[in-house]
Short mmCIF file of C-alpha atoms (C1' of nucleotides) in Angstrom, two decimals:
data_model
loop_
_atom_site.label_atom_id
_atom_site.label_comp_id
_atom_site.label_asym_id
_atom_site.label_seq_id
_atom_site.Cartn_x
_atom_site.Cartn_y
_atom_site.Cartn_z
CA MET A 694 11.62 18.30 -28.89
CA SER A 695 10.13 19.98 -32.06
CA THR A 696 9.57 23.36 -30.56
CA VAL A 697 12.07 25.81 -30.74
CA HIS A 698 12.74 27.20 -27.40
CA GLN A 699 15.21 30.02 -28.00
CA GLU A 700 16.06 30.19 -24.23
CA HIS A 701 18.58 31.47 -22.14
CA GLY A 702 20.06 27.92 -20.99
CA THR A 703 17.16 27.45 -18.73
CA GLU A 704 16.17 24.17 -20.29
CA GLU A 705 19.72 22.92 -19.17
CA ARG A 706 19.41 24.33 -15.80
CA ILE A 707 16.15 22.54 -15.35
CA LEU A 708 17.52 19.23 -16.47
CA ALA A 709 20.59 19.43 -14.26
CA ALA A 710 18.40 20.38 -11.41
CA ALA A 711 15.89 17.65 -12.06
CA ARG A 712 18.88 15.12 -12.39
CA ARG A 713 20.36 15.90 -9.19
CA VAL A 714 16.76 15.78 -7.60
CA PHE A 715 15.64 12.50 -9.31
CA ILE A 716 18.79 10.76 -8.66
CA ARG A 717 18.85 11.50 -4.95
CA LYS A 718 15.22 10.85 -4.23
CA GLY A 719 14.06 8.70 -7.20
CA MET A 720 10.89 9.21 -9.22
CA ALA A 721 8.38 8.49 -6.45
CA GLY A 722 10.30 10.42 -3.91
CA ALA A 723 11.07 13.60 -5.98
CA ARG A 724 8.88 16.61 -5.93
CA MET A 725 8.27 19.01 -8.71
CA GLN A 726 8.62 21.87 -6.29
CA GLU A 727 12.04 20.75 -5.18
CA VAL A 728 13.16 20.55 -8.71
CA ALA A 729 12.10 23.98 -9.28
CA ASP A 730 13.67 25.32 -6.01
CA GLU A 731 16.86 23.71 -7.25
CA ALA A 732 16.87 25.28 -10.63
CA GLY A 733 15.99 28.55 -9.02
CA ILE A 734 12.58 29.03 -11.08
CA ASN A 735 9.06 28.90 -10.86
CA LYS A 736 7.36 25.58 -10.69
CA ALA A 737 5.05 26.43 -13.60
CA LEU A 738 8.20 26.76 -15.84
CA LEU A 739 8.98 23.22 -15.45
CA HIS A 740 5.69 22.32 -17.03
CA TYR A 741 6.28 24.90 -19.90
CA TYR A 742 9.76 23.21 -20.67
CA PHE A 743 8.73 19.50 -19.91
CA ARG A 744 5.00 18.91 -19.75
CA ASP A 745 4.72 16.66 -17.00
CA LYS A 746 6.76 14.88 -14.33
CA GLN A 747 6.98 11.79 -16.38
CA ARG A 748 8.64 13.54 -19.40
CA LEU A 749 10.87 15.40 -17.13
CA PHE A 750 11.88 12.11 -15.62
CA GLU A 751 12.38 10.47 -18.77
CA GLY A 752 14.65 13.46 -20.03
CA VAL A 753 16.61 12.75 -17.00
CA PHE A 754 16.78 9.01 -17.19
CA LYS A 755 17.64 9.02 -20.85
CA GLY A 756 20.93 10.85 -20.13
CA SER A 757 21.63 9.23 -17.20
CA ALA A 758 21.08 5.62 -18.58
CA ASP A 759 23.42 6.68 -21.63
CA GLN A 760 25.93 7.73 -19.12
CA GLN A 761 26.13 4.30 -17.16
CA PHE A 762 25.90 2.22 -20.35
CA SER A 763 27.18 3.51 -23.81
CA CYS A 764 29.49 5.99 -22.23
CA ILE A 765 31.50 3.21 -20.28
CA TRP A 766 31.50 0.94 -23.17
CA ASN A 767 33.11 3.45 -25.51
CA SER A 768 36.20 3.33 -22.91
CA PHE A 769 37.55 -0.08 -24.46
CA THR A 770 36.26 0.43 -27.94
CA ASP A 771 39.29 -0.78 -29.88
CA SER A 772 41.20 -2.97 -27.41
CA PRO A 773 42.02 -6.39 -28.94
CA ASP A 774 43.35 -7.79 -25.48
CA LEU A 775 40.72 -9.20 -23.01
CA PHE A 776 42.78 -8.45 -20.21
CA ASP A 777 43.48 -4.88 -21.19
CA ALA A 778 39.68 -4.46 -22.00
CA ILE A 779 38.65 -5.71 -18.61
CA GLU A 780 41.10 -3.27 -16.86
CA ARG A 781 39.94 -0.46 -19.13
CA PHE A 782 36.39 -1.06 -18.61
CA VAL A 783 36.86 -1.36 -14.65
CA ALA A 784 38.80 1.91 -14.57
CA ALA A 785 36.28 3.81 -16.87
CA TYR A 786 33.32 2.66 -14.71
CA MET A 787 34.73 3.46 -11.38
CA GLU A 788 36.17 6.88 -12.46
CA ARG A 789 32.86 7.71 -13.94
CA MET A 790 30.61 6.74 -11.13
CA LEU A 791 32.83 8.40 -8.53
CA GLU A 792 31.35 11.65 -10.26
CA ASP A 793 27.75 10.46 -9.55
CA PRO A 794 27.85 7.67 -7.09
CA LEU A 795 24.10 7.26 -6.66
CA LEU A 796 23.48 6.64 -10.44
CA PRO A 797 23.82 2.85 -10.41
CA LEU A 798 21.43 2.48 -7.56
CA PHE A 799 19.05 5.12 -9.32
CA ILE A 800 19.01 3.22 -12.62
CA ALA A 801 18.33 -0.11 -10.74
CA GLN A 802 15.61 1.40 -8.91
CA GLU A 803 13.77 3.14 -11.73
CA MET A 804 14.15 0.05 -13.78
CA ASN A 805 12.57 -2.00 -11.28
CA ARG A 806 9.67 0.53 -11.00
CA ASP A 807 8.79 0.66 -14.72
CA PRO A 808 10.70 -1.97 -16.66
CA GLU A 809 8.47 -2.03 -19.64
CA GLY A 810 8.37 1.93 -19.93
CA LEU A 811 12.22 2.24 -19.55
CA ARG A 812 13.26 -0.89 -21.38
CA ALA A 813 14.02 1.19 -24.49
CA PHE A 814 16.69 3.50 -22.79
CA ILE A 815 19.16 0.93 -22.01
CA ASP A 816 19.79 -0.71 -25.20
CA ARG A 817 22.55 1.87 -26.29
CA GLY A 818 25.93 0.13 -25.50
CA GLU A 819 24.48 -3.22 -27.11
CA SER A 820 27.03 -3.28 -29.90
CA SER A 821 29.99 -2.63 -27.53
CA ARG A 822 28.56 -5.35 -25.25
CA GLN A 823 28.33 -7.80 -28.05
CA ARG A 824 32.10 -7.17 -29.05
CA PHE A 825 33.07 -7.71 -25.25
CA LEU A 826 31.38 -10.94 -25.35
CA ARG A 827 33.09 -12.05 -28.67
CA LEU A 828 36.35 -10.90 -27.21
CA VAL A 829 35.69 -13.37 -24.39
CA GLU A 830 34.61 -15.95 -26.64
CA GLU A 831 37.74 -15.78 -28.67
CA ALA A 832 39.97 -15.99 -25.65
CA ARG A 833 38.05 -18.76 -24.60
CA THR A 834 38.43 -20.81 -27.94
CA LYS A 835 42.10 -19.65 -27.92
CA GLY A 836 42.76 -21.10 -24.69
CA SER A 837 44.07 -17.99 -23.04
CA ILE A 838 41.26 -18.07 -20.43
CA ILE A 839 39.52 -20.93 -18.64
CA ASP A 840 36.09 -22.16 -19.88
CA ILE A 841 33.59 -19.60 -18.75
CA GLU A 842 30.57 -18.23 -20.27
CA PRO A 843 31.01 -14.78 -21.70
CA ARG A 844 27.67 -13.57 -20.34
CA GLU A 845 28.74 -14.91 -16.85
CA LEU A 846 32.05 -13.00 -16.84
CA LEU A 847 30.23 -9.85 -18.04
CA VAL A 848 27.83 -10.07 -14.96
CA ASN A 849 30.56 -10.76 -12.71
CA MET A 850 32.44 -7.79 -13.83
CA MET A 851 29.56 -5.58 -13.72
CA ALA A 852 28.67 -6.75 -10.21
CA LEU A 853 32.23 -6.11 -8.93
CA CYS A 854 32.20 -2.82 -10.44
CA ALA A 855 28.61 -1.56 -9.46
CA HIS A 856 27.97 -3.26 -5.96
CA PRO A 857 30.00 -0.79 -3.87
CA PHE A 858 28.10 1.95 -5.16
CA VAL A 859 24.61 0.26 -4.76
CA ALA A 860 25.48 -0.64 -1.30
CA ARG A 861 27.43 2.60 -0.29
CA PRO A 862 25.42 3.38 2.71
CA MET A 863 25.77 -0.17 4.33
CA LEU A 864 29.41 -0.35 3.51
CA THR A 865 30.26 3.08 4.92
CA HIS A 866 28.44 2.56 8.02
CA ILE A 867 29.71 -1.07 8.63
CA HIS A 868 33.30 -0.15 7.80
CA GLY A 869 33.02 3.34 9.29
CA MET A 870 34.05 5.05 6.27
CA ASN A 871 33.45 8.89 5.33
CA ASP A 872 33.17 10.00 1.85
CA GLU A 873 36.71 10.54 1.40
CA ALA A 874 37.52 6.91 2.66
CA PHE A 875 34.80 5.74 0.14
CA ARG A 876 36.66 7.39 -2.58
CA ARG A 877 39.76 5.73 -1.67
CA MET A 878 38.32 2.44 -1.34
CA ILE A 879 36.92 2.75 -4.90
CA LEU A 880 40.19 4.01 -6.32
CA LYS A 881 41.86 0.84 -4.86
CA ARG A 882 39.24 -1.32 -6.63
CA ARG A 883 39.99 0.30 -9.69
CA LYS A 884 43.21 -1.83 -9.34
CA THR A 885 42.41 -4.72 -7.39
CA VAL A 886 38.92 -5.55 -9.19
CA PRO A 887 40.71 -6.35 -12.71
CA GLU A 888 43.30 -8.42 -10.79
CA PHE A 889 40.73 -10.32 -9.01
CA ILE A 890 38.77 -11.18 -12.16
CA ILE A 891 41.98 -12.02 -14.30
CA ARG A 892 43.40 -14.12 -11.61
CA SER A 893 40.17 -16.29 -11.77
CA ILE A 894 39.91 -16.56 -15.59
CA ARG A 895 43.66 -16.89 -16.66
CA ALA A 896 44.24 -20.37 -18.20
CA MET B 452 4.92 -3.79 21.32
CA SER B 453 3.80 -3.17 24.90
CA THR B 454 0.02 -3.13 24.07
CA VAL B 455 -1.59 -6.33 24.46
CA HIS B 456 -3.45 -6.90 20.96
CA GLN B 457 -5.43 -10.16 21.37
CA GLU B 458 -5.94 -10.20 17.72
CA HIS B 459 -6.92 -12.62 15.14
CA GLY B 460 -3.72 -12.81 13.12
CA THR B 461 -4.46 -9.32 11.70
CA GLU B 462 -1.33 -7.77 12.78
CA GLU B 463 0.65 -10.33 10.91
CA ARG B 464 -1.65 -10.21 7.85
CA ILE B 465 -0.93 -6.23 7.79
CA LEU B 466 2.76 -6.88 8.06
CA ALA B 467 2.97 -9.40 5.49
CA ALA B 468 0.77 -7.21 3.09
CA ALA B 469 2.93 -4.16 3.89
CA ARG B 470 6.17 -6.11 3.17
CA ARG B 471 4.93 -7.10 -0.17
CA VAL B 472 3.86 -3.44 -1.17
CA PHE B 473 6.87 -1.76 0.49
CA ILE B 474 9.31 -4.15 -1.20
CA ARG B 475 7.54 -3.70 -4.61
CA LYS B 476 7.19 -0.03 -4.42
CA GLY B 477 9.63 1.40 -2.02
CA MET B 478 8.70 3.54 1.13
CA ALA B 479 8.32 6.68 -1.23
CA GLY B 480 6.12 4.85 -3.71
CA ALA B 481 3.89 2.76 -1.55
CA ARG B 482 0.46 3.84 -0.55
CA MET B 483 -1.22 3.10 2.75
CA GLN B 484 -4.49 2.41 0.84
CA GLU B 485 -2.72 -0.32 -1.21
CA VAL B 486 -1.24 -1.90 1.91
CA ALA B 487 -4.76 -1.86 3.40
CA ASP B 488 -6.27 -3.39 0.04
CA GLU B 489 -3.56 -5.98 0.00
CA ALA B 490 -4.44 -6.88 3.62
CA GLY B 491 -8.08 -7.17 2.87
CA ILE B 492 -8.68 -4.46 5.75
CA ASN B 493 -9.92 -0.93 6.29
CA LYS B 494 -7.03 1.72 6.07
CA ALA B 495 -7.91 3.09 9.59
CA LEU B 496 -7.07 -0.15 10.70
CA LEU B 497 -3.44 0.09 9.62
CA HIS B 498 -3.13 3.12 11.62
CA TYR B 499 -4.83 1.14 14.70
CA TYR B 500 -1.85 -1.42 14.58
CA PHE B 501 0.95 0.78 13.36
CA ARG B 502 0.49 4.22 14.31
CA ASP B 503 1.68 5.88 11.05
CA LYS B 504 3.43 5.01 7.75
CA GLN B 505 6.85 5.51 9.17
CA ARG B 506 6.24 2.92 11.80
CA LEU B 507 4.80 0.35 9.62
CA PHE B 508 7.72 0.85 7.33
CA GLU B 509 10.09 0.17 10.18
CA GLY B 510 8.23 -2.92 11.04
CA VAL B 511 8.70 -4.19 7.62
CA PHE B 512 12.28 -2.93 7.16
CA LYS B 513 13.42 -4.54 10.60
CA GLY B 514 12.16 -8.02 9.41
CA SER B 515 13.70 -7.52 5.94
CA ALA B 516 17.37 -6.40 7.08
CA ASP B 517 17.51 -9.40 9.48
CA GLN B 518 16.41 -11.61 6.43
CA GLN B 519 19.18 -10.26 4.30
CA PHE B 520 21.88 -9.90 6.81
CA SER B 521 21.84 -11.99 10.15
CA CYS B 522 19.79 -14.80 8.68
CA ILE B 523 22.20 -15.41 5.73
CA TRP B 524 25.08 -15.23 8.07
CA ASN B 525 23.96 -18.28 10.18
CA SER B 526 24.48 -20.43 7.28
CA PHE B 527 28.09 -21.09 7.98
CA THR B 528 28.37 -20.51 11.61
CA ASP B 529 30.63 -23.28 12.36
CA SER B 530 32.64 -23.97 9.36
CA PRO B 531 36.29 -23.91 9.84
CA ASP B 532 37.24 -24.07 6.31
CA LEU B 533 37.16 -20.80 4.43
CA PHE B 534 36.22 -22.31 0.65
CA ASP B 535 33.49 -24.26 2.45
CA ALA B 536 32.27 -21.16 4.34
CA ILE B 537 32.10 -19.37 0.89
CA GLU B 538 30.14 -22.09 -0.80
CA ARG B 539 27.74 -22.19 2.19
CA PHE B 540 27.29 -18.32 2.15
CA VAL B 541 26.58 -18.05 -1.59
CA ALA B 542 24.31 -20.95 -1.76
CA ALA B 543 22.33 -19.58 1.23
CA TYR B 544 22.10 -16.13 -0.17
CA MET B 545 21.06 -17.18 -3.42
CA GLU B 546 18.37 -19.56 -2.35
CA ARG B 547 16.97 -17.01 0.35
CA MET B 548 16.96 -14.29 -2.18
CA LEU B 549 15.38 -16.44 -4.73
CA GLU B 550 12.22 -16.27 -2.52
CA ASP B 551 12.37 -12.59 -2.40
CA PRO B 552 14.32 -11.14 -5.42
CA LEU B 553 13.48 -7.59 -4.85
CA LEU B 554 14.95 -7.70 -1.25
CA PRO B 555 18.41 -6.44 -1.89
CA LEU B 556 17.24 -3.60 -4.26
CA PHE B 557 14.77 -2.62 -1.48
CA ILE B 558 17.23 -2.46 1.30
CA ALA B 559 19.82 -0.63 -0.84
CA GLN B 560 17.19 1.95 -1.83
CA GLU B 561 15.85 2.65 1.64
CA MET B 562 19.33 2.68 3.15
CA ASN B 563 20.20 5.32 0.54
CA ARG B 564 17.08 7.34 1.35
CA ASP B 565 17.56 7.49 5.20
CA PRO B 566 20.93 6.12 6.22
CA GLU B 567 20.86 7.82 9.63
CA GLY B 568 17.42 6.41 10.43
CA LEU B 569 17.97 3.02 9.23
CA ARG B 570 21.64 2.30 10.24
CA ALA B 571 20.73 0.43 13.51
CA PHE B 572 18.82 -2.20 11.55
CA ILE B 573 21.60 -3.46 9.63
CA ASP B 574 24.12 -4.25 12.51
CA ARG B 575 22.58 -7.72 13.11
CA GLY B 576 25.07 -10.20 11.41
CA GLU B 577 28.11 -8.22 12.81
CA SER B 578 29.40 -11.06 14.79
CA SER B 579 29.18 -13.51 11.93
CA ARG B 580 30.74 -11.05 9.79
CA GLN B 581 33.72 -10.67 12.02
CA ARG B 582 34.07 -14.40 12.06
CA PHE B 583 34.19 -14.61 8.41
CA LEU B 584 36.78 -11.85 8.26
CA ARG B 585 38.91 -13.77 10.86
CA LEU B 586 38.58 -16.98 8.80
CA VAL B 587 39.84 -15.19 5.75
CA GLU B 588 42.65 -13.62 7.61
CA GLU B 589 43.83 -16.95 9.04
CA ALA B 590 43.87 -18.39 5.58
CA ARG B 591 45.99 -15.54 4.65
CA THR B 592 48.62 -15.95 7.20
CA LYS B 593 48.38 -19.63 6.73
CA GLY B 594 49.20 -18.93 3.19
CA SER B 595 46.44 -21.17 1.80
CA ILE B 596 45.01 -18.31 -0.10
CA ILE B 597 46.76 -15.08 -1.91
CA ASP B 598 47.47 -11.88 -0.31
CA ILE B 599 44.00 -10.38 -0.08
CA GLU B 600 42.28 -7.92 2.25
CA PRO B 601 39.46 -9.72 4.02
CA ARG B 602 37.06 -6.95 3.66
CA GLU B 603 37.92 -6.76 -0.13
CA LEU B 604 37.03 -10.61 -0.50
CA LEU B 605 33.62 -9.95 1.45
CA VAL B 606 32.76 -7.06 -0.64
CA ASN B 607 33.62 -9.09 -3.76
CA MET B 608 31.59 -11.94 -2.57
CA MET B 609 28.52 -9.81 -1.65
CA ALA B 610 28.82 -8.12 -5.10
CA LEU B 611 28.79 -11.34 -7.03
CA CYS B 612 25.70 -12.71 -4.96
CA ALA B 613 23.63 -9.39 -4.70
CA HIS B 614 24.08 -7.71 -8.15
CA PRO B 615 21.97 -10.18 -10.32
CA PHE B 616 19.13 -9.43 -8.16
CA VAL B 617 19.68 -5.68 -8.05
CA ALA B 618 20.09 -5.54 -11.80
CA ARG B 619 17.48 -8.13 -12.56
CA PRO B 620 15.32 -5.94 -15.05
CA MET B 621 18.31 -4.99 -17.08
CA LEU B 622 19.46 -8.48 -17.03
CA THR B 623 16.33 -10.02 -18.04
CA HIS B 624 15.93 -7.61 -20.75
CA ILE B 625 19.28 -7.66 -22.37
CA HIS B 626 19.51 -11.61 -22.15
CA GLY B 627 15.81 -11.82 -23.05
CA MET B 628 15.20 -13.84 -20.02
CA ASN B 629 11.93 -14.76 -18.39
CA ASP B 630 11.37 -15.42 -14.66
CA GLU B 631 12.23 -19.12 -15.08
CA ALA B 632 15.32 -18.32 -16.85
CA PHE B 633 16.44 -15.83 -14.27
CA ARG B 634 15.88 -18.61 -11.70
CA ARG B 635 17.92 -21.01 -13.48
CA MET B 636 20.60 -18.40 -14.03
CA ILE B 637 20.78 -17.80 -10.21
CA LEU B 638 20.87 -21.37 -9.50
CA LYS B 639 23.78 -21.84 -11.90
CA ARG B 640 25.65 -18.96 -10.17
CA ARG B 641 25.05 -20.74 -6.76
CA LYS B 642 27.80 -23.09 -8.28
CA THR B 643 29.93 -20.99 -10.50
CA VAL B 644 30.27 -17.96 -8.29
CA PRO B 645 32.07 -19.76 -5.24
CA GLU B 646 34.32 -21.48 -8.15
CA PHE B 647 35.02 -17.99 -9.60
CA ILE B 648 35.94 -16.87 -6.20
CA ILE B 649 38.02 -19.63 -5.07
CA ARG B 650 39.98 -19.76 -8.38
CA SER B 651 41.03 -16.14 -7.76
CA ILE B 652 42.18 -16.58 -4.08
CA ARG B 653 43.72 -20.10 -4.00
CA ALA B 654 47.25 -19.76 -3.32
"C1'" DC C 607 9.36 52.57 -31.19
"C1'" DG C 608 6.03 49.06 -31.23
"C1'" DC C 609 4.45 44.61 -32.17
"C1'" DA C 610 4.62 39.75 -32.14
"C1'" DA C 611 6.57 35.77 -30.03
"C1'" DT C 612 8.58 33.60 -26.32
"C1'" DA C 613 9.65 33.34 -21.44
"C1'" DT C 614 8.48 33.63 -16.41
"C1'" DT C 615 5.59 34.01 -12.61
"C1'" DA C 616 1.75 34.34 -8.98
"C1'" DA C 617 -2.37 32.37 -7.96
"C1'" DC C 618 -5.30 28.81 -8.46
"C1'" DC C 619 -7.33 23.92 -8.85
"C1'" DA C 620 -8.43 19.05 -8.47
"C1'" DT C 621 -6.75 14.97 -6.76
"C1'" DT C 622 -4.22 12.14 -3.93
"C1'" DT C 623 -2.63 10.85 0.35
"C1'" DG C 624 -1.55 10.14 5.33
"C1'" DG C 625 -4.03 10.66 9.22
"C1'" DT C 626 -8.31 11.20 12.50
"C1'" DT C 627 -12.81 10.61 14.58
"C1'" DA C 628 -16.74 8.79 16.21
"C1'" DA C 629 -19.65 5.15 15.70
"C1'" DA C 630 -20.65 0.22 14.96
"C1'" DG C 631 -19.10 -5.02 15.94
"C1'" DC C 632 -18.07 -8.52 18.64
"C1'" DA C 633 -15.94 -11.03 22.15
"C1'" DA C 634 -15.77 -12.39 26.89
"C1'" DC C 635 -17.31 -12.11 31.21
"C1'" DC C 636 -20.52 -11.29 35.31
"C1'" DG D 581 -28.96 -9.80 29.14
"C1'" DG D 582 -26.17 -6.30 29.56
"C1'" DT D 583 -21.71 -4.22 30.32
"C1'" DT D 584 -16.97 -3.91 29.31
"C1'" DG D 585 -12.92 -3.54 26.26
"C1'" DC D 586 -10.81 -4.70 22.21
"C1'" DT D 587 -11.38 -4.75 16.91
"C1'" DT D 588 -13.11 -2.75 12.51
"C1'" DT D 589 -15.32 0.37 9.69
"C1'" DA D 590 -17.13 4.39 7.03
"C1'" DA D 591 -16.82 9.20 6.73
"C1'" DC D 592 -14.09 12.87 7.31
"C1'" DC D 593 -10.06 16.18 7.20
"C1'" DA D 594 -5.96 19.01 6.06
"C1'" DA D 595 -1.84 19.16 3.78
"C1'" DA D 596 0.79 17.83 0.02
"C1'" DT D 597 1.47 17.60 -4.74
"C1'" DG D 598 1.06 17.57 -9.94
"C1'" DG D 599 -0.77 20.44 -13.08
"C1'" DT D 600 -3.53 24.81 -15.24
"C1'" DT D 601 -4.32 29.50 -16.26
"C1'" DA D 602 -4.10 34.08 -16.97
"C1'" DA D 603 -1.56 37.91 -16.62
"C1'" DT D 604 3.35 40.01 -16.81
"C1'" DA D 605 8.18 40.58 -18.21
"C1'" DT D 606 11.51 40.15 -21.97
"C1'" DT D 607 13.44 39.52 -26.15
"C1'" DG D 608 13.89 39.87 -31.22
"C1'" DC D 609 12.69 42.41 -35.15
"C1'" DG D 610 10.19 45.38 -38.71
#
DNA sequence: CGCAATATTAACCATTTGGTTAAAGCAACC
DNA sequence: GGTTGCTTTAACCAAATGGTTAATATTGCG
């Protein structure tokens, strides 16, 4: 934003409201009026701060993607031990996503709707990702883990972390869980998922 | 459908077209006109066969949910060996989803949009699910696998199967894959995922 | 204060979109 | 051939929706 906007916190209020609405309903299902209502302002003011729906969405998506990607990676920035890194990553992911359980599904949904346009937003944690892959590669050559492709391990780890959030409505229904039970399940997984992974890869 | 509809395959054509559009765009993003175009018919004819968007959607969702749930479970109906059951399930899931890679995300998306209303549609594979859980429980008491909660193992297995499809746009971008490379990755996982799981749970 | 710039709103507009209607095709059947 | 009942269509409609405009309120400042 090059414009000055010497505002009264309004832009932040709008963004926060938009975030809630977009994450709940998705770009296609979200309504500008609903965002305005949730922010407690006039609809025209949305267009004053963010020219159109697309730009408002991008403002929201950028922050959300950062939250899911770069933010998480920083959790294990300087861990030299792979097992320790895995534990930290999983714990950071679970705890962070418990605050916004719809985030993983939202990201997946929107990336699927407009891969070309949103591609740029998810490149943030790239360096940390590379570091993780190297950590796996080292452990592999060192022989402290079995022979597994680093990328594959990463995908598996992400899968075990993200899926319960993506599939939450199914899980809660099938297992007859309420929100609190879901939360407990995630907190349990914070412990069991790293164990599950490490059991599988330990040499 | 209690009405007779002595049609010319039109209802099926509509459903197939609706399926493609809804799965691609989701309920909120799909347009009745687009479905009509894709089916090569007039928009009013949609409402002749399926009264409104909601019912057309339900027609699509019912079939899709069956495909993802009950259909898969039948793969290992009568396998008495847990490890064998896991291998079969994963293989069936991967192969089936390769035909409709957007299906898992679609189901998750819509279940999140309207959990109450769609809840009923996902109860299909319940008996097979129970059988799987019992198989795990047996193996656990028998001591052929480590001490793991059956439900947890099931969630992990589903996670490892479904996540690559849900996160496909991210994966293909980050790893610089095209559709064919994605397909190869899934086919590789058909082998490595069961191995990953079994390594982790084998006593 | 008074003025300029920014912030906010109510009313309005054009387009999109789900859905309807009434008429036209078209098949079978007498 | 015409009548009857299902199928298909073009034209139409009302509501919803993204976006604009012009006027009003508010703030900072000389």
